[in-house]
Amino acid sequence: MADPFEVRMRFTNQLRQLNASVTSAQKAAQYALKYRDMAEDLHSCILEQLERNNMNTRANIMYFIEHFLDMAHRDGHADYVRMMQRDIIRVVDAVAPDDGSGAANVKVARKVLQALQHKSFLEAQAVSEIEEVLKDRDTAAQDLALSSSPTNGDALGDMPPSQTILAPRKSNAPPKLDRKQVEQRIEEDRERHKRLRENIWAVPQGEYAELDKLWEETSDLGDDDERMLAEEWAEWQLAHQNSCPHRRARATEAEAAAREKAANGKHSR
């Protein structure tokens, strides 16, 4: 039997090393599923790392949760899904706290919540209530950013020298990220957007899967569609006939033959 402390430490390190790649998320998820007998302990690791790490790591863990629940559901490990449903509010509070430090993670939390709802891991009512809170936090973070910057009337530079020295420099603005964290977040977001575009253009598996997808996405055929098809077919035939001299000559000969045949038919009558 594996040592519980060692399993916990290794899983913690994997959570800290998560990045935008699917491979890192799958590796950590497979490790947690392998030691599912310690599910409660490993679930607590996820919560602790969400509450202790920086904004980028919390975003990576939030994306990881979606992959993790997918794999747990496919393998029939409902305990992980149940525990995440129970603690989803705590998870969102850690990813995008109300102090403004996780304002950049509001969209991340909202996107993952919608994905979990779409996959029936979360109820629609619960997601709607959490999104209302996230909306307020996003607005509050923007207001805080605006109020923390000096304005024309409140700037310290407009005060007399004595008041400038005595003026307290208190600010409730969240701590700024260093340059390394900002660059890391930009690179990871770029990688996620690239993978999203790949998923959009991915061809479904199965012999007729792509045809079925096009059939479902196509609207019902109406009179306007039939008229448009007839017009486009006539235009194509005209363009095809005029594409080269040989086709034009054959079309002219066929038209002349048709007229001559029609004239001979009239005379025979």
Backbone as numpy.savetxt, mean C-alpha at the origin, in Angstrom:
# Nx Ny Nz CAx CAy CAz Cx Cy Cz
14.37 -29.10 23.49 13.52 -27.90 23.49 14.40 -26.65 23.49
14.04 -25.69 22.67 14.84 -24.47 22.57 14.71 -23.63 23.84
15.76 -22.89 24.12 15.76 -22.02 25.29 14.83 -20.83 25.02
13.83 -20.59 25.87 12.89 -19.47 25.63 13.58 -18.12 25.55
14.59 -17.90 26.37 15.29 -16.63 26.34 16.02 -16.43 25.01
16.65 -17.49 24.51 17.36 -17.40 23.24 16.38 -17.15 22.09
15.24 -17.84 22.11 14.23 -17.64 21.06 13.73 -16.20 21.08
13.51 -15.69 22.25 13.02 -14.32 22.38 14.06 -13.32 21.86
15.31 -13.52 22.18 16.35 -12.60 21.76 16.54 -12.63 20.24
16.51 -13.82 19.67 16.68 -13.92 18.22 15.51 -13.28 17.47
14.32 -13.49 17.97 13.16 -12.87 17.33 13.20 -11.36 17.48
13.65 -10.88 18.62 13.79 -9.44 18.83 14.78 -8.85 17.85
15.91 -9.52 17.63 16.90 -9.03 16.67 16.33 -9.01 15.25
15.54 -10.01 14.91 14.94 -10.02 13.57 13.96 -8.86 13.39
13.22 -8.54 14.44 12.30 -7.40 14.36 13.07 -6.09 14.19
14.19 -5.96 14.89 14.98 -4.74 14.78 15.62 -4.59 13.40
15.88 -5.71 12.73 16.56 -5.68 11.44 15.59 -5.71 10.26
14.30 -5.58 10.52 13.33 -5.57 9.43 13.57 -4.38 8.51
13.33 -4.59 7.22 13.44 -3.51 6.25 12.29 -3.62 5.26
12.39 -2.94 4.13 11.28 -2.91 3.18 11.14 -4.18 2.36
12.10 -5.10 2.43 12.04 -6.32 1.63 11.05 -7.31 2.24
10.41 -8.08 1.36 9.48 -9.11 1.82 10.24 -10.25 2.47
11.47 -10.47 2.04 12.27 -11.58 2.58 12.48 -11.44 4.08
12.81 -10.25 4.54 13.05 -10.05 5.97 11.77 -10.29 6.77
10.63 -9.86 6.24 9.36 -10.07 6.93 9.01 -11.55 6.97
9.22 -12.25 5.88 8.91 -13.68 5.84 9.82 -14.48 6.76
11.07 -14.07 6.83 12.01 -14.77 7.70 11.59 -14.65 9.17
11.24 -13.45 9.59 10.80 -13.26 10.97 9.49 -13.98 11.24
8.57 -13.97 10.28 7.30 -14.66 10.46 7.49 -16.16 10.56
8.33 -16.71 9.71 8.59 -18.15 9.77 9.22 -18.55 11.10
10.07 -17.70 11.62 10.69 -17.99 12.92 9.63 -18.01 14.03
8.71 -17.05 14.00 7.66 -17.01 15.02 6.72 -18.21 14.89
6.44 -18.61 13.66 5.56 -19.77 13.46 6.27 -21.07 13.87
7.56 -21.11 13.71 8.31 -22.30 14.11 8.22 -22.52 15.61
8.26 -21.43 16.38 8.19 -21.53 17.84 6.82 -21.02 18.32
5.78 -21.54 17.70 4.42 -21.11 18.04 4.01 -21.53 19.45
4.73 -22.48 20.05 4.41 -22.84 21.43 4.75 -21.70 22.39
5.53 -20.71 21.93 5.85 -19.52 22.72 5.14 -18.29 22.13
3.95 -18.52 21.60 3.24 -17.46 20.86 3.02 -16.22 21.71
2.60 -16.38 22.94 2.31 -15.23 23.79 3.57 -14.42 24.06
4.68 -15.11 24.28 5.94 -14.42 24.55 6.45 -13.69 23.31
6.34 -14.33 22.14 6.81 -13.69 20.91 5.90 -12.52 20.52
4.62 -12.65 20.81 3.71 -11.53 20.57 4.07 -10.32 21.43
4.47 -10.59 22.66 4.89 -9.48 23.53 6.16 -8.83 23.01
7.01 -9.58 22.32 8.22 -9.00 21.70 7.82 -7.97 20.66
6.80 -8.28 19.86 6.36 -7.34 18.83 5.89 -6.04 19.48
5.11 -6.14 20.55 4.61 -4.95 21.22 5.75 -4.14 21.83
6.71 -4.81 22.43 7.84 -4.11 23.07 8.68 -3.37 22.04
8.94 -4.01 20.90 9.77 -3.36 19.88 9.03 -2.20 19.23
7.71 -2.29 19.14 6.94 -1.15 18.63 7.03 0.04 19.56
7.09 -0.20 20.84 7.08 0.88 21.83 8.47 1.43 22.12
9.52 0.72 21.74 10.87 1.13 22.12 11.69 1.69 20.98
11.35 1.37 19.73 12.22 1.71 18.61 11.81 3.02 17.95
12.60 3.41 16.94 12.36 4.68 16.25 11.23 4.53 15.24
10.92 5.63 14.57 9.77 5.68 13.68 9.90 4.70 12.52
11.09 4.56 11.94 11.27 3.68 10.80 11.08 2.22 11.18
11.63 1.82 12.31 11.48 0.43 12.76 10.03 0.11 13.07
9.31 1.07 13.64 7.90 0.83 13.94 7.10 0.67 12.65
7.43 1.45 11.62 6.74 1.30 10.33 7.03 -0.07 9.72
8.28 -0.51 9.79 8.63 -1.82 9.25 7.91 -2.94 9.98
7.78 -2.82 11.30 7.07 -3.84 12.07 5.59 -3.83 11.72
5.04 -2.64 11.48 3.62 -2.56 11.10 3.37 -3.28 9.78
4.23 -3.07 8.80 4.11 -3.80 7.54 4.32 -5.30 7.76
5.24 -5.63 8.66 5.51 -7.04 8.96 4.26 -7.73 9.50
3.47 -7.03 10.29 2.28 -7.64 10.91 1.33 -8.17 9.84
1.19 -7.43 8.74 0.31 -7.90 7.66 0.81 -9.22 7.08
2.11 -9.32 6.77 2.67 -10.58 6.25 2.56 -11.69 7.29
2.81 -11.34 8.54 2.80 -12.32 9.61 1.42 -12.95 9.77
0.38 -12.13 9.81 -0.97 -12.66 9.98 -1.40 -13.47 8.76
-0.96 -13.08 7.57 -1.25 -13.87 6.37 -0.69 -15.29 6.51
0.57 -15.38 6.89 1.21 -16.68 7.02 0.63 -17.48 8.17
0.33 -16.82 9.27 -0.26 -17.53 10.42 -1.64 -18.07 10.06
-2.41 -17.30 9.31 -3.74 -17.76 8.91 -3.65 -18.95 7.96
-2.71 -18.89 7.00 -2.57 -20.00 6.05 -2.13 -21.28 6.76
-1.28 -21.13 7.78 -0.79 -22.31 8.51 -1.73 -22.76 9.62
-2.83 -22.05 9.80 -3.80 -22.46 10.80 -3.45 -22.12 12.23
-2.61 -21.08 12.43 -2.23 -20.67 13.78 -3.06 -19.45 14.17
-4.26 -19.72 14.67 -5.19 -18.63 14.97 -4.80 -17.85 16.21
-3.89 -18.37 17.03 -3.51 -17.67 18.27 -2.87 -16.32 17.96
-1.98 -16.30 16.97 -1.32 -15.04 16.62 -2.34 -14.01 16.11
-3.30 -14.47 15.29 -4.33 -13.57 14.77 -5.19 -13.04 15.91
-5.57 -13.93 16.82 -6.43 -13.52 17.93 -5.73 -12.50 18.83
-4.45 -12.71 19.13 -3.72 -11.79 19.99 -3.53 -10.43 19.32
-3.32 -10.43 18.00 -3.17 -9.15 17.31 -4.50 -8.41 17.27
-5.59 -9.12 17.10 -6.90 -8.47 17.16 -7.14 -7.86 18.54
-6.70 -8.55 19.56 -6.90 -8.06 20.93 -6.10 -6.80 21.20
-4.88 -6.71 20.67 -3.96 -5.62 21.00 -3.78 -4.63 19.86
-4.70 -4.62 18.89 -4.49 -3.75 17.72 -4.47 -2.28 18.11
-5.23 -1.88 19.12 -5.23 -0.47 19.54 -3.86 -0.12 20.13
-3.31 -1.00 20.91 -1.98 -0.76 21.48 -0.93 -0.68 20.37
-1.09 -1.50 19.35 -0.16 -1.48 18.22 -0.20 -0.13 17.51
-1.40 0.34 17.21 -1.54 1.62 16.51 -1.03 2.76 17.37
-1.28 2.70 18.67 -0.77 3.75 19.57 0.76 3.80 19.56
1.39 2.65 19.42 2.85 2.62 19.39 3.40 3.07 18.04
2.72 2.70 16.95 3.21 3.06 15.62 3.04 4.55 15.36
1.88 5.10 15.71 1.59 6.51 15.49 1.07 7.14 16.78
1.95 7.40 17.74 1.51 7.95 19.04 0.92 9.35 18.89
0.19 9.76 19.92 -0.51 11.04 19.87 0.38 12.23 20.20
1.66 11.99 20.49 2.55 13.12 20.79 3.16 13.75 19.53
2.78 13.24 18.36 3.28 13.80 17.11 4.55 13.15 16.61
5.18 12.29 17.40 6.44 11.68 16.97 6.25 10.65 15.87
5.03 10.16 15.69 4.77 9.18 14.65 3.86 9.69 13.57
3.88 11.00 13.33 2.97 11.58 12.32 3.22 10.98 10.94
4.48 10.68 10.64 4.80 10.10 9.33 4.31 8.66 9.20
3.94 8.04 10.32 3.47 6.66 10.30 1.95 6.54 10.26
1.26 7.66 10.25 -0.21 7.60 10.24 -0.69 6.91 8.97
-0.12 7.25 7.83 -0.52 6.62 6.57 -0.16 5.14 6.55
0.97 4.80 7.17 1.37 3.40 7.25 0.35 2.61 8.05
-0.02 3.12 9.21 -0.99 2.43 10.06 -2.33 2.31 9.36
-2.76 3.38 8.69 -4.05 3.34 8.01 -4.04 2.32 6.86
-2.95 2.26 6.13 -2.87 1.34 5.00 -2.89 -0.11 5.47
-2.15 -0.42 6.53 -2.12 -1.80 7.03 -3.47 -2.17 7.64
-4.11 -1.24 8.33 -5.42 -1.53 8.91 -6.44 -1.85 7.82
-6.42 -1.10 6.73 -7.34 -1.37 5.63 -7.06 -2.73 5.00
-5.78 -3.10 4.90 -5.43 -4.41 4.35 -5.92 -5.53 5.28
-5.76 -5.34 6.59 -6.22 -6.36 7.54 -7.74 -6.47 7.53
-8.42 -5.36 7.32 -9.88 -5.42 7.22 -10.30 -6.14 5.95
-9.61 -5.85 4.85 -9.93 -6.51 3.58 -9.73 -8.01 3.67
-8.77 -8.45 4.46 -8.50 -9.88 4.62 -9.28 -10.51 5.77
-10.22 -9.74 6.33 -11.12 -10.21 7.40 -10.40 -10.51 8.70
-9.23 -9.92 8.93 -8.56 -10.06 10.21 -9.11 -9.08 11.25
-9.67 -7.96 10.78 -10.23 -6.95 11.65 -11.64 -6.61 11.18
-12.50 -6.24 12.11 -13.85 -5.84 11.77 -13.87 -4.41 11.23
-14.84 -4.16 10.36 -14.93 -2.85 9.73 -15.19 -1.75 10.75
-15.99 -2.03 11.74 -16.31 -1.01 12.75 -15.07 -0.62 13.55
-14.28 -1.62 13.93 -13.06 -1.33 14.70 -12.08 -0.51 13.88
-11.92 -0.85 12.61 -11.00 -0.10 11.75 -11.49 1.33 11.56
-12.80 1.50 11.39 -13.36 2.84 11.21 -13.11 3.70 12.44
-13.28 3.15 13.63 -13.06 3.92 14.85 -11.59 4.30 15.01
-10.69 3.37 14.69 -9.26 3.66 14.81 -8.85 4.72 13.79
-9.41 4.65 12.58 -9.06 5.63 11.56 -9.51 7.04 11.94
-10.61 7.15 12.66 -11.04 8.46 13.14 -10.02 9.05 14.10
-9.47 8.20 14.97 -8.43 8.65 15.90 -7.17 9.03 15.13
-6.81 8.24 14.14 -5.63 8.55 13.34 -5.80 9.86 12.59
-7.00 10.11 12.11 -7.26 11.37 11.41 -7.05 12.56 12.33
-7.51 12.45 13.56 -7.31 13.53 14.53 -5.82 13.71 14.84
-5.09 12.62 14.95 -3.66 12.72 15.26 -2.89 13.32 14.09
-3.29 12.99 12.89 -2.61 13.57 11.73 -2.84 15.07 11.68
-4.06 15.50 11.95 -4.37 16.93 11.96 -3.65 17.64 13.10
-3.63 17.00 14.28 -2.96 17.61 15.43 -1.46 17.74 15.20
-0.87 16.76 14.53 0.57 16.83 14.25 0.89 17.97 13.29
0.02 18.20 12.30 0.24 19.31 11.37 0.09 20.65 12.08
-0.91 20.75 12.95 -1.08 21.99 13.70 0.09 22.25 14.62
0.62 21.18 15.23 1.76 21.33 16.12 3.00 21.78 15.37
3.17 21.26 14.17 4.32 21.67 13.36 4.24 23.14 12.98
3.02 23.60 12.69 2.86 25.01 12.33 3.04 25.92 13.53
2.51 25.50 14.68 2.60 26.35 15.86 4.00 26.38 16.45
4.81 25.35 16.18 6.16 25.32 16.73 7.12 26.21 15.98
6.76 26.63 14.74 7.63 27.51 13.96 7.29 28.96 14.30
8.27 29.84 14.42 8.00 31.24 14.77 7.24 31.96 13.69
6.29 32.82 14.09 5.52 33.61 13.16 5.92 35.07 13.28
5.25 35.93 12.50 5.63 37.33 12.47 5.47 37.99 13.84
4.37 37.66 14.52 4.12 38.34 15.78 4.76 37.67 16.98
5.10 36.37 16.85 5.57 35.63 18.02 7.05 35.30 17.94
7.73 35.71 16.92 9.13 35.35 16.79 9.95 36.01 17.88
10.92 35.27 18.41 11.76 35.82 19.46 12.59 36.98 18.95
12.83 37.01 17.64 13.64 38.10 17.10 12.95 39.44 17.18
11.60 39.44 17.32 10.87 40.69 17.40 10.80 41.24 18.83
11.26 40.48 19.81 11.19 40.91 21.21 12.38 41.81 21.56
12.23 42.61 22.57 13.38 43.37 23.07 14.45 42.43 23.58
15.71 42.88 23.65 16.79 42.00 24.09 16.55 41.40 25.47
16.03 42.20 26.42 15.83 41.66 27.75 14.79 40.54 27.74
13.71 40.71 26.96 12.69 39.69 26.89 13.18 38.47 26.14
14.05 38.70 25.20 14.59 37.55 24.47 15.41 36.66 25.38
16.16 37.23 26.27 16.98 36.43 27.18 16.11 35.68 28.17
15.05 36.33 28.65 14.21 35.71 29.66 13.13 34.82 29.07
12.93 34.89 27.78 11.86 34.10 27.19 12.17 32.62 27.30
11.26 31.82 27.82 11.50 30.39 27.92 11.45 29.73 26.55
12.32 28.81 26.33 12.38 28.09 25.05 11.75 26.72 25.22
10.45 26.73 25.44 9.72 25.49 25.61 9.04 25.16 24.29
9.04 23.92 23.97 8.41 23.47 22.74 7.89 22.06 22.93
6.67 21.84 22.46 6.08 20.51 22.51 6.25 19.77 21.20
7.06 20.29 20.31 7.26 19.65 19.02 7.98 18.32 19.20
7.63 17.32 18.39 8.29 16.03 18.50 9.75 16.13 18.10
10.59 15.26 18.62 12.01 15.31 18.26 12.21 15.05 16.77
13.14 15.78 16.19 13.40 15.64 14.76 14.25 14.41 14.49
14.00 13.81 13.32 14.79 12.65 12.91 16.13 13.11 12.38
17.14 12.28 12.61 18.44 12.63 12.05 18.46 12.30 10.56
19.49 12.77 9.90 19.56 12.63 8.44 19.59 11.17 8.01
20.25 10.33 8.78 20.37 8.92 8.42 19.00 8.25 8.43
18.18 8.55 9.43 16.85 7.95 9.50 15.96 8.44 8.36
16.08 9.71 8.02 15.28 10.24 6.92 15.65 9.56 5.60
16.94 9.42 5.34 17.39 8.77 4.11 16.96 7.31 4.08
17.03 6.65 5.23 16.61 5.25 5.30 15.12 5.12 4.99
14.32 6.03 5.52 12.88 5.97 5.28 12.56 6.21 3.81
13.27 7.13 3.19 13.04 7.42 1.77 13.34 6.18 0.92
14.46 5.53 1.21 14.84 4.34 0.45 13.84 3.21 0.65
13.37 3.01 1.86 12.43 1.93 2.14 11.07 2.21 1.50
10.63 3.46 1.54 9.37 3.80 0.88 9.47 3.61 -0.63
10.62 3.95 -1.20 10.82 3.75 -2.64 10.75 2.26 -2.99
11.34 1.43 -2.14 11.31 -0.01 -2.38 9.89 -0.56 -2.28
9.13 -0.08 -1.33 7.73 -0.54 -1.18 6.88 -0.10 -2.37
7.06 1.12 -2.84 6.30 1.60 -3.99 6.65 0.80 -5.24
7.90 0.45 -5.40 8.31 -0.36 -6.55 7.66 -1.74 -6.50
7.64 -2.33 -5.31 7.00 -3.64 -5.17 5.49 -3.55 -5.39
4.88 -2.44 -4.98 3.45 -2.26 -5.21 3.14 -2.19 -6.70
3.98 -1.49 -7.45 3.77 -1.43 -8.90 3.93 -2.81 -9.53
4.87 -3.59 -9.04 5.05 -4.95 -9.55 3.82 -5.80 -9.28
3.23 -5.64 -8.11 2.04 -6.42 -7.78 0.85 -6.02 -8.65
0.78 -4.73 -9.01 -0.33 -4.28 -9.84 -0.28 -4.95 -11.21
0.94 -5.09 -11.77 1.08 -5.66 -13.11 1.28 -7.17 -13.10
1.26 -7.78 -11.94 1.46 -9.23 -11.86 0.30 -9.98 -12.51
0.63 -11.04 -13.25 -0.39 -11.85 -13.92 -0.87 -12.92 -12.95
-2.18 -13.07 -12.74 -2.67 -14.09 -11.82 -2.29 -15.49 -12.28
-2.16 -16.40 -11.34 -1.83 -17.78 -11.65 -3.07 -18.52 -12.13
-2.87 -19.52 -12.99 -3.98 -20.29 -13.52 -4.09 -20.11 -15.02
-4.66 -21.11 -15.69 -4.72 -21.09 -17.16 -5.60 -19.95 -17.66
-6.73 -19.74 -17.01 -7.67 -18.71 -17.46 -7.82 -17.59 -16.43
-6.86 -17.47 -15.52 -6.98 -16.48 -14.45 -6.99 -15.06 -15.00
-6.09 -14.79 -15.96 -6.02 -13.44 -16.52 -7.29 -13.11 -17.31
-7.82 -14.10 -18.04 -9.06 -13.89 -18.78 -10.23 -13.63 -17.82
-10.28 -14.40 -16.74 -11.35 -14.20 -15.75 -11.26 -12.83 -15.11
-10.03 -12.36 -14.85 -9.86 -11.04 -14.25 -10.35 -9.95 -15.20
-10.00 -10.06 -16.49 -10.47 -9.08 -17.47 -11.99 -9.12 -17.61
-12.56 -10.33 -17.54 -14.00 -10.47 -17.66 -14.71 -9.79 -16.49
-14.17 -9.94 -15.28 -14.78 -9.34 -14.11 -14.66 -7.81 -14.13
-13.55 -7.32 -14.68 -13.32 -5.87 -14.69 -14.01 -5.16 -15.85
-14.51 -5.92 -16.83 -15.15 -5.33 -18.00 -16.63 -5.12 -17.73
-17.15 -3.95 -18.10 -18.57 -3.67 -17.90 -19.41 -4.40 -18.93
-20.72 -4.44 -18.70 -21.65 -5.11 -19.62 -21.65 -4.41 -20.97
-21.85 -5.20 -22.04 -21.86 -4.68 -23.41 -23.22 -4.05 -23.71
-23.21 -2.81 -24.20 -24.45 -2.11 -24.50 -24.51 -1.69 -25.96
-25.60 -0.97 -26.31 -25.79 -0.52 -27.70 -24.68 0.45 -28.12
-24.27 1.31 -27.21 -23.19 2.25 -27.53 -21.90 1.53 -27.84
-21.63 0.45 -27.08 -20.41 -0.32 -27.32 -20.45 -0.99 -28.69
-21.62 -1.53 -29.06 -21.72 -2.20 -30.36 -21.55 -1.19 -31.51
-22.13 0.00 -31.37 -21.98 1.02 -32.41 -20.51 1.46 -32.51
-19.85 1.61 -31.35 -18.45 2.02 -31.37 -17.58 0.93 -32.02
-17.88 -0.34 -31.73 -17.12 -1.43 -32.34 -17.31 -1.45 -33.86
-18.55 -1.21 -34.32 -18.79 -1.20 -35.77 -18.03 -0.05 -36.43
-18.01 1.11 -35.80 -17.29 2.24 -36.37 -15.78 1.98 -36.40
-15.26 1.41 -35.31 -13.83 1.11 -35.28 -13.46 0.04 -36.29
-14.34 -0.94 -36.52 -14.07 -1.98 -37.52 -14.05 -1.39 -38.93
-14.97 -0.48 -39.19 -14.98 0.16 -40.50 -13.73 1.01 -40.71
-13.32 1.73 -39.68 -12.10 2.52 -39.78 -10.88 1.63 -39.98
-10.86 0.50 -39.30 -9.71 -0.40 -39.45 -9.66 -0.97 -40.86
-10.81 -1.35 -41.40 -10.83 -1.89 -42.76 -10.33 -0.85 -43.77
-10.78 0.41 -43.58 -10.36 1.47 -44.50 -8.85 1.71 -44.39
-8.34 1.76 -43.15 -6.90 1.95 -42.95 -6.12 0.77 -43.50
-6.67 -0.45 -43.37 -5.98 -1.64 -43.86 -5.90 -1.64 -45.38
-6.97 -1.22 -46.01 -6.99 -1.19 -47.46 -6.04 -0.14 -48.03
-5.91 0.99 -47.33 -5.08 2.08 -47.83 -3.65 2.03 -47.31
-3.28 0.93 -46.67 -1.94 0.87 -46.08 -0.84 0.69 -47.13
-1.18 0.11 -48.31 -0.17 -0.04 -49.36 -0.85 -0.06 -50.72
-0.13 0.22 -51.81 -0.73 0.27 -53.15 -1.35 -1.05 -53.58
-0.75 -2.18 -53.22 -1.26 -3.48 -53.65 -2.64 -3.74 -53.06
-2.80 -3.40 -51.78 -4.12 -3.60 -51.17 -5.16 -2.66 -51.80
-4.75 -1.42 -52.08 -5.68 -0.49 -52.71 -6.11 -0.99 -54.09
-5.14 -1.55 -54.84 -5.45 -2.06 -56.18 -6.41 -3.24 -56.09
-6.14 -4.17 -55.13 -7.04 -5.31 -54.99 -8.43 -4.87 -54.55
-8.48 -3.87 -53.66 -9.79 -3.39 -53.21 -10.55 -2.74 -54.36
-9.83 -2.00 -55.22 -10.47 -1.36 -56.37 -10.99 -2.40 -57.35
-10.16 -3.45 -57.60 -10.58 -4.52 -58.51 -11.80 -5.25 -57.95
-11.79 -5.51 -56.63 -12.93 -6.21 -56.04 -14.19 -5.37 -56.12
-14.04 -4.06 -55.91 -15.20 -3.17 -55.99 -15.74 -3.11 -57.42
-14.81 -3.05 -58.41 -15.24 -3.02 -59.82 -15.93 -4.32 -60.20
-15.38 -5.44 -59.73 -16.00 -6.73 -60.04 -17.38 -6.83 -59.43
-17.53 -6.29 -58.24 -18.84 -6.33 -57.59 -19.85 -5.49 -58.37
-19.43 -4.33 -58.86 -20.33 -3.49 -59.65 -20.71 -4.16 -60.98
-19.71 -4.78 -61.61 -19.97 -5.45 -62.88 -20.92 -6.63 -62.70
-20.75 -7.35 -61.63 -21.63 -8.48 -61.35 -23.05 -8.01 -61.10
-23.16 -6.89 -60.35 -24.49 -6.37 -60.09 -25.13 -5.88 -61.38
-24.35 -5.27 -62.29 -24.91 -4.79 -63.56 -25.33 -5.95 -64.44
-24.53 -7.03 -64.51 -24.90 -8.19 -65.30 -26.16 -8.85 -64.78
-26.32 -8.81 -63.48 -27.53 -9.39 -62.91 -28.76 -8.62 -63.32
-28.66 -7.32 -63.42 -29.81 -6.50 -63.83 -30.16 -6.79 -65.28
-29.12 -6.89 -66.17 -29.38 -7.13 -67.58 -30.01 -8.51 -67.80
-29.59 -9.49 -67.03 -30.12 -10.84 -67.20 -31.58 -10.88 -66.85
-32.04 -10.03 -65.93 -33.43 -9.99 -65.59 -34.25 -9.42 -66.75
